[in-house]
Short mmCIF file of C-alpha atoms in Angstrom, two decimals:
data_model
loop_
_atom_site.label_atom_id
_atom_site.label_comp_id
_atom_site.label_asym_id
_atom_site.label_seq_id
_atom_site.Cartn_x
_atom_site.Cartn_y
_atom_site.Cartn_z
CA MET E 102 -4.49 -35.02 25.21
CA ASP E 103 -4.71 -35.49 21.42
CA LYS E 104 -7.73 -33.19 21.11
CA ILE E 105 -7.27 -30.16 18.88
CA ASN E 106 -7.84 -26.74 20.43
CA ILE E 107 -9.46 -25.10 17.42
CA ASP E 108 -10.13 -21.74 19.10
CA ASN E 109 -6.47 -21.23 19.96
CA MET E 110 -5.34 -22.21 16.47
CA LEU E 111 -7.84 -19.87 14.82
CA ALA E 112 -6.68 -17.00 17.07
CA ILE E 113 -3.10 -17.55 15.90
CA GLU E 114 -4.16 -17.78 12.27
CA GLU E 115 -6.23 -14.56 12.24
CA PRO E 116 -3.53 -12.38 10.60
CA PHE E 117 -3.08 -15.04 7.90
CA ILE E 118 -6.65 -14.68 6.67
CA LYS E 119 -7.58 -11.19 7.77
CA VAL E 120 -4.72 -8.74 7.69
CA VAL E 121 -3.12 -8.95 4.25
CA PRO E 122 -5.72 -10.04 1.66
CA LEU E 123 -8.65 -8.20 3.22
CA GLU E 124 -6.61 -5.05 3.80
CA GLN E 125 -5.38 -5.15 0.20
CA LEU E 126 -8.96 -5.62 -0.99
CA ARG E 127 -10.19 -2.73 1.14
CA ARG E 128 -7.45 -0.46 -0.23
CA ALA E 129 -8.17 -1.51 -3.82
CA VAL E 130 -11.88 -0.78 -3.45
CA ARG E 131 -11.18 2.58 -1.84
CA HIS E 132 -8.69 3.53 -4.56
CA THR E 133 -11.15 2.52 -7.29
CA GLN E 134 -13.93 4.53 -5.71
CA LYS E 135 -11.77 7.65 -5.55
CA GLN E 136 -10.61 7.18 -9.13
CA VAL E 137 -14.18 6.79 -10.43
CA GLU E 138 -15.36 9.85 -8.50
CA ARG E 139 -12.44 11.94 -9.74
CA GLU E 140 -12.82 10.94 -13.37
CA THR E 141 -16.62 11.25 -13.29
CA GLU E 142 -16.43 14.76 -11.90
CA ALA E 143 -13.82 15.78 -14.48
CA VAL E 144 -15.80 14.32 -17.41
CA SER E 145 -19.06 15.88 -16.17
CA ALA E 146 -17.43 19.29 -15.84
CA GLU E 147 -15.88 19.04 -19.28
CA MET E 148 -19.15 17.85 -20.81
CA ALA E 149 -21.02 20.77 -19.23
CA GLU E 150 -18.44 23.14 -20.70
CA ILE E 151 -18.85 21.57 -24.15
CA LEU E 152 -22.63 21.88 -24.00
CA LYS E 153 -22.31 25.50 -22.94
CA SER E 154 -20.00 26.44 -25.80
CA GLN E 155 -21.01 23.94 -28.49
CA TYR E 156 -22.53 26.60 -30.78
CA ARG E 157 -19.35 28.69 -30.61
CA LEU E 158 -17.02 25.81 -31.44
CA ALA E 159 -16.00 24.77 -34.91
CA PRO E 160 -17.19 21.25 -35.84
CA GLU E 161 -13.59 19.96 -35.84
CA GLU E 162 -12.89 21.41 -32.40
CA LEU E 163 -16.14 20.01 -30.99
CA GLN E 164 -15.36 16.58 -32.43
CA SER E 165 -11.86 16.73 -30.93
CA LYS E 166 -13.20 17.50 -27.46
CA LEU E 167 -15.76 14.69 -27.68
CA ASP E 168 -13.08 12.27 -28.85
CA GLY E 169 -10.97 13.28 -25.87
CA LEU E 170 -13.85 12.52 -23.50
CA ILE E 171 -14.45 9.15 -25.12
CA GLU E 172 -10.76 8.27 -24.88
CA ARG E 173 -10.71 9.27 -21.21
CA LEU E 174 -13.73 7.10 -20.43
CA GLN E 175 -12.24 4.18 -22.35
CA THR E 176 -9.05 4.48 -20.30
CA LEU E 177 -11.12 4.51 -17.12
CA ARG E 178 -12.95 1.40 -18.28
CA GLN E 179 -9.66 -0.42 -18.93
CA ASP E 180 -8.36 0.58 -15.49
CA LEU E 181 -11.57 -0.64 -13.85
CA GLU E 182 -11.38 -3.97 -15.70
CA ARG E 183 -7.81 -4.45 -14.48
CA VAL E 184 -8.72 -3.53 -10.90
CA THR E 185 -11.77 -5.80 -11.00
CA GLN E 186 -9.52 -8.69 -11.96
CA GLU E 187 -7.15 -7.87 -9.09
CA GLU E 188 -10.06 -7.67 -6.66
CA SER E 189 -11.38 -11.05 -7.86
CA GLN E 190 -7.97 -12.58 -7.23
CA LEU E 191 -7.88 -11.14 -3.70
CA ILE E 192 -11.39 -12.43 -2.99
CA GLN E 193 -10.46 -15.88 -4.29
CA ARG E 194 -7.32 -15.88 -2.15
CA SER E 195 -9.35 -15.03 0.95
CA LYS E 196 -11.83 -17.79 0.17
CA LEU E 197 -9.06 -20.37 -0.23
CA ARG E 198 -7.45 -19.32 3.04
CA ALA E 199 -10.78 -19.48 4.86
CA ALA E 200 -11.43 -22.92 3.38
CA ASP E 201 -8.03 -24.11 4.57
CA LEU E 202 -8.80 -23.02 8.14
CA HIS E 203 -12.26 -24.55 7.91
CA LYS E 204 -10.57 -27.95 7.54
CA LEU E 205 -9.73 -27.77 11.25
CA LYS E 206 -13.33 -28.59 12.13
CA GLY E 207 -13.01 -31.90 10.34
CA PHE E 208 -10.03 -33.07 12.39
CA GLU E 209 -10.63 -35.06 15.55
CA SER E 210 -7.11 -35.77 16.81
CA THR E 211 -3.57 -34.43 16.50
CA THR E 212 -2.46 -37.92 15.45
CA GLN E 213 -4.79 -37.93 12.46
CA PRO E 214 -2.71 -38.14 9.22
CA GLU E 215 -4.79 -35.42 7.54
CA PHE E 216 -4.13 -33.08 10.46
CA GLN E 217 -0.40 -33.80 10.38
CA HIS E 218 -0.36 -33.03 6.65
CA TRP E 219 -2.21 -29.76 7.36
CA CYS E 220 0.40 -28.89 10.00
CA ARG E 221 3.27 -29.55 7.60
CA GLN E 222 1.65 -27.25 5.07
CA ARG E 223 1.11 -24.71 7.81
CA LEU E 224 4.84 -24.86 8.64
CA ASP E 225 5.61 -24.19 4.99
CA ARG E 226 3.30 -21.17 5.13
CA VAL E 227 5.15 -19.83 8.16
CA LEU E 228 8.52 -20.37 6.49
CA ILE E 229 7.35 -18.61 3.33
CA ASP E 230 6.12 -15.65 5.34
CA TYR E 231 9.42 -15.48 7.26
CA MET E 232 11.44 -15.62 4.04
CA LEU E 233 9.35 -12.88 2.44
CA ARG E 234 9.71 -10.66 5.50
CA SER E 235 13.47 -11.30 5.47
CA GLY E 236 13.78 -10.29 1.84
CA ASN E 237 14.52 -13.78 0.51
CA LEU E 238 11.89 -13.57 -2.23
CA ASN E 239 13.48 -16.13 -4.59
CA THR E 240 13.81 -18.80 -1.90
CA ALA E 241 10.25 -18.15 -0.76
CA GLN E 242 9.01 -18.47 -4.34
CA ARG E 243 10.71 -21.84 -4.75
CA LEU E 244 8.97 -23.14 -1.62
CA VAL E 245 5.67 -21.71 -2.86
CA GLU E 246 6.00 -23.50 -6.18
CA SER E 247 7.14 -26.80 -4.67
CA GLY E 248 4.11 -26.92 -2.38
CA SER E 249 1.54 -25.29 -4.69
CA LEU E 250 0.96 -22.60 -2.06
CA GLU E 251 0.47 -19.61 -4.37
CA HIS E 252 -2.75 -18.51 -2.65
CA PHE E 253 -0.98 -18.51 0.74
CA ALA E 254 1.93 -16.26 -0.27
CA ASP E 255 1.75 -12.46 -0.34
CA THR E 256 4.72 -12.20 -2.69
CA SER E 257 3.63 -9.07 -4.54
CA LEU E 258 3.14 -7.17 -1.28
CA PHE E 259 6.61 -7.97 0.02
CA ALA E 260 8.15 -7.29 -3.38
CA GLN E 261 6.70 -3.79 -3.11
CA VAL E 262 8.13 -3.46 0.40
CA MET E 263 11.58 -4.55 -0.80
CA SER E 264 11.42 -2.09 -3.68
CA ILE E 265 10.59 0.79 -1.32
CA GLU E 266 13.34 -0.28 1.09
CA SER E 267 15.88 -0.47 -1.73
CA GLU E 268 14.85 2.97 -2.95
CA LEU E 269 15.40 4.40 0.52
CA LYS E 270 18.77 2.72 1.08
CA ASP E 271 20.35 2.82 -2.36
CA ALA E 272 18.75 5.74 -4.18
CA HIS E 273 18.20 7.84 -1.02
CA SER E 274 14.72 8.63 -2.30
CA CYS E 275 11.52 8.76 -0.24
CA GLN E 276 9.14 8.88 -3.19
CA GLY E 277 8.11 5.23 -3.11
CA ALA E 278 7.56 5.31 0.64
CA LEU E 279 5.59 8.56 0.38
CA SER E 280 3.38 7.06 -2.32
CA TRP E 281 2.70 4.12 -0.02
CA CYS E 282 1.85 6.55 2.81
CA ALA E 283 -0.59 8.38 0.54
CA GLU E 284 -2.35 5.11 -0.32
CA ASN E 285 -2.55 4.12 3.35
CA ARG E 286 -3.02 7.53 4.96
CA GLY E 287 -6.30 6.57 6.61
CA ALA E 288 -4.83 3.46 8.24
CA LEU E 289 -1.72 5.35 9.38
CA ARG E 290 -3.87 8.09 10.90
CA LYS E 291 -5.97 5.50 12.68
CA ILE E 292 -2.94 4.07 14.51
CA GLN E 293 -1.43 7.56 14.96
CA CYS E 294 1.66 6.70 12.92
CA SER E 295 3.84 9.64 11.87
CA LEU E 296 5.80 7.80 9.16
CA GLU E 297 4.81 10.29 6.48
CA PHE E 298 6.05 13.19 8.63
CA GLU E 299 9.39 11.40 9.19
CA LEU E 300 9.83 10.96 5.46
CA ARG E 301 8.87 14.56 4.72
CA LEU E 302 11.26 15.77 7.39
CA GLN E 303 14.09 13.72 5.90
CA GLU E 304 13.47 15.15 2.44
CA TYR E 305 13.56 18.66 3.92
CA VAL E 306 16.85 17.90 5.69
CA GLU E 307 18.38 16.61 2.46
CA MET E 308 17.42 19.85 0.71
CA ILE E 309 19.17 21.82 3.45
CA ARG E 310 22.19 19.52 3.15
CA ALA E 311 22.28 20.24 -0.59
CA LYS E 312 22.10 24.01 0.17
CA ASN E 313 18.82 24.28 -1.72
CA THR E 314 17.34 26.71 0.81
CA PRO E 315 14.51 28.25 -1.28
CA ALA E 316 13.16 24.81 -2.22
CA ALA E 317 13.48 23.66 1.41
CA ILE E 318 11.42 26.61 2.65
CA LEU E 319 8.67 25.98 0.09
CA TYR E 320 8.74 22.26 0.91
CA ALA E 321 8.39 22.94 4.64
CA LYS E 322 5.42 25.25 4.09
CA LYS E 323 3.65 22.67 1.96
CA HIS E 324 4.51 19.39 3.67
CA LEU E 325 5.65 20.09 7.25
CA SER E 326 3.26 22.83 8.38
CA PRO E 327 0.17 20.52 8.15
CA TRP E 328 1.75 18.55 11.00
CA SER E 329 2.08 21.58 13.29
CA ASP E 330 -0.63 20.37 15.69
CA THR E 331 1.32 17.26 16.67
CA GLN E 332 4.92 17.91 15.57
CA MET E 333 5.53 21.60 16.27
CA PRO E 334 8.71 21.21 18.43
CA ARG E 335 10.38 19.10 15.76
CA ILE E 336 9.26 21.44 12.96
CA GLN E 337 10.71 24.40 14.87
CA ARG E 338 13.99 22.56 15.34
CA ALA E 339 14.02 21.64 11.65
CA MET E 340 13.44 25.24 10.62
CA THR E 341 16.39 26.28 12.76
CA LEU E 342 18.58 24.36 10.31
CA LEU E 343 18.14 27.33 7.97
CA ALA E 344 20.41 29.34 10.26
CA PHE E 345 23.28 26.82 10.12
CA SER E 346 25.51 25.60 7.32
CA PRO E 347 25.70 21.89 6.54
CA SER E 348 29.23 21.86 8.03
CA THR E 349 28.17 23.32 11.39
CA SER E 350 29.67 21.81 14.55
CA CYS E 351 26.68 22.77 16.69
CA PRO E 352 25.74 19.44 18.36
CA PRO E 353 21.96 19.39 17.67
CA TYR E 354 22.43 20.24 14.00
CA LYS E 355 25.74 18.84 12.82
CA ALA E 356 25.62 16.02 10.29
#
């Protein structure tokens, strides 16, 4: 009766070790790869242009262009050093979490003091996660510090979530949420999530509400039309807003 069911416990703990730190690491690596490719292509193109026109450029102009390239590469190097440090921290966090779960194999009974201590720490982890998800970041941080559980808490992630939520509620701006969608577009597409479309649609509606019709039309062409394959009925309904004033009493379109 006192035997520990390790398989069941590991199944419950999977999100703790897999979802957040590994997903953050995957996103960081992908972002770094895109940044390096973009900057490398830009520098290569500019270098080719310099080589092509070097004999037509004044020495001062040529030196200025080369200095610009050097400065751009130095900035890229600094960004990569910062990202490398962030990736190392994520890898270390994953290792510590895996090591904590590995302790389960050393426990023989639920009455073992070491196992009970592990369970108390696990409860703290659950409470910290709940507090972070509820927006109680300060309380969660106090529990993190009191139990030395820094590598178990995804504080920075939830702080970003709270910032985006506050921007939506208080500033009525979708920019933070749209930036997050851009960073996670592949994952959102994989689960067929239309969050980005909902945000784009809301921005379009706000432009109509503000009677900024020309900007709304341009915005719809750029940001709503790419969704026509899956969201055409809603796009058509949204475009119909152009025919009504913000004060309309027509049920489908009144505020």
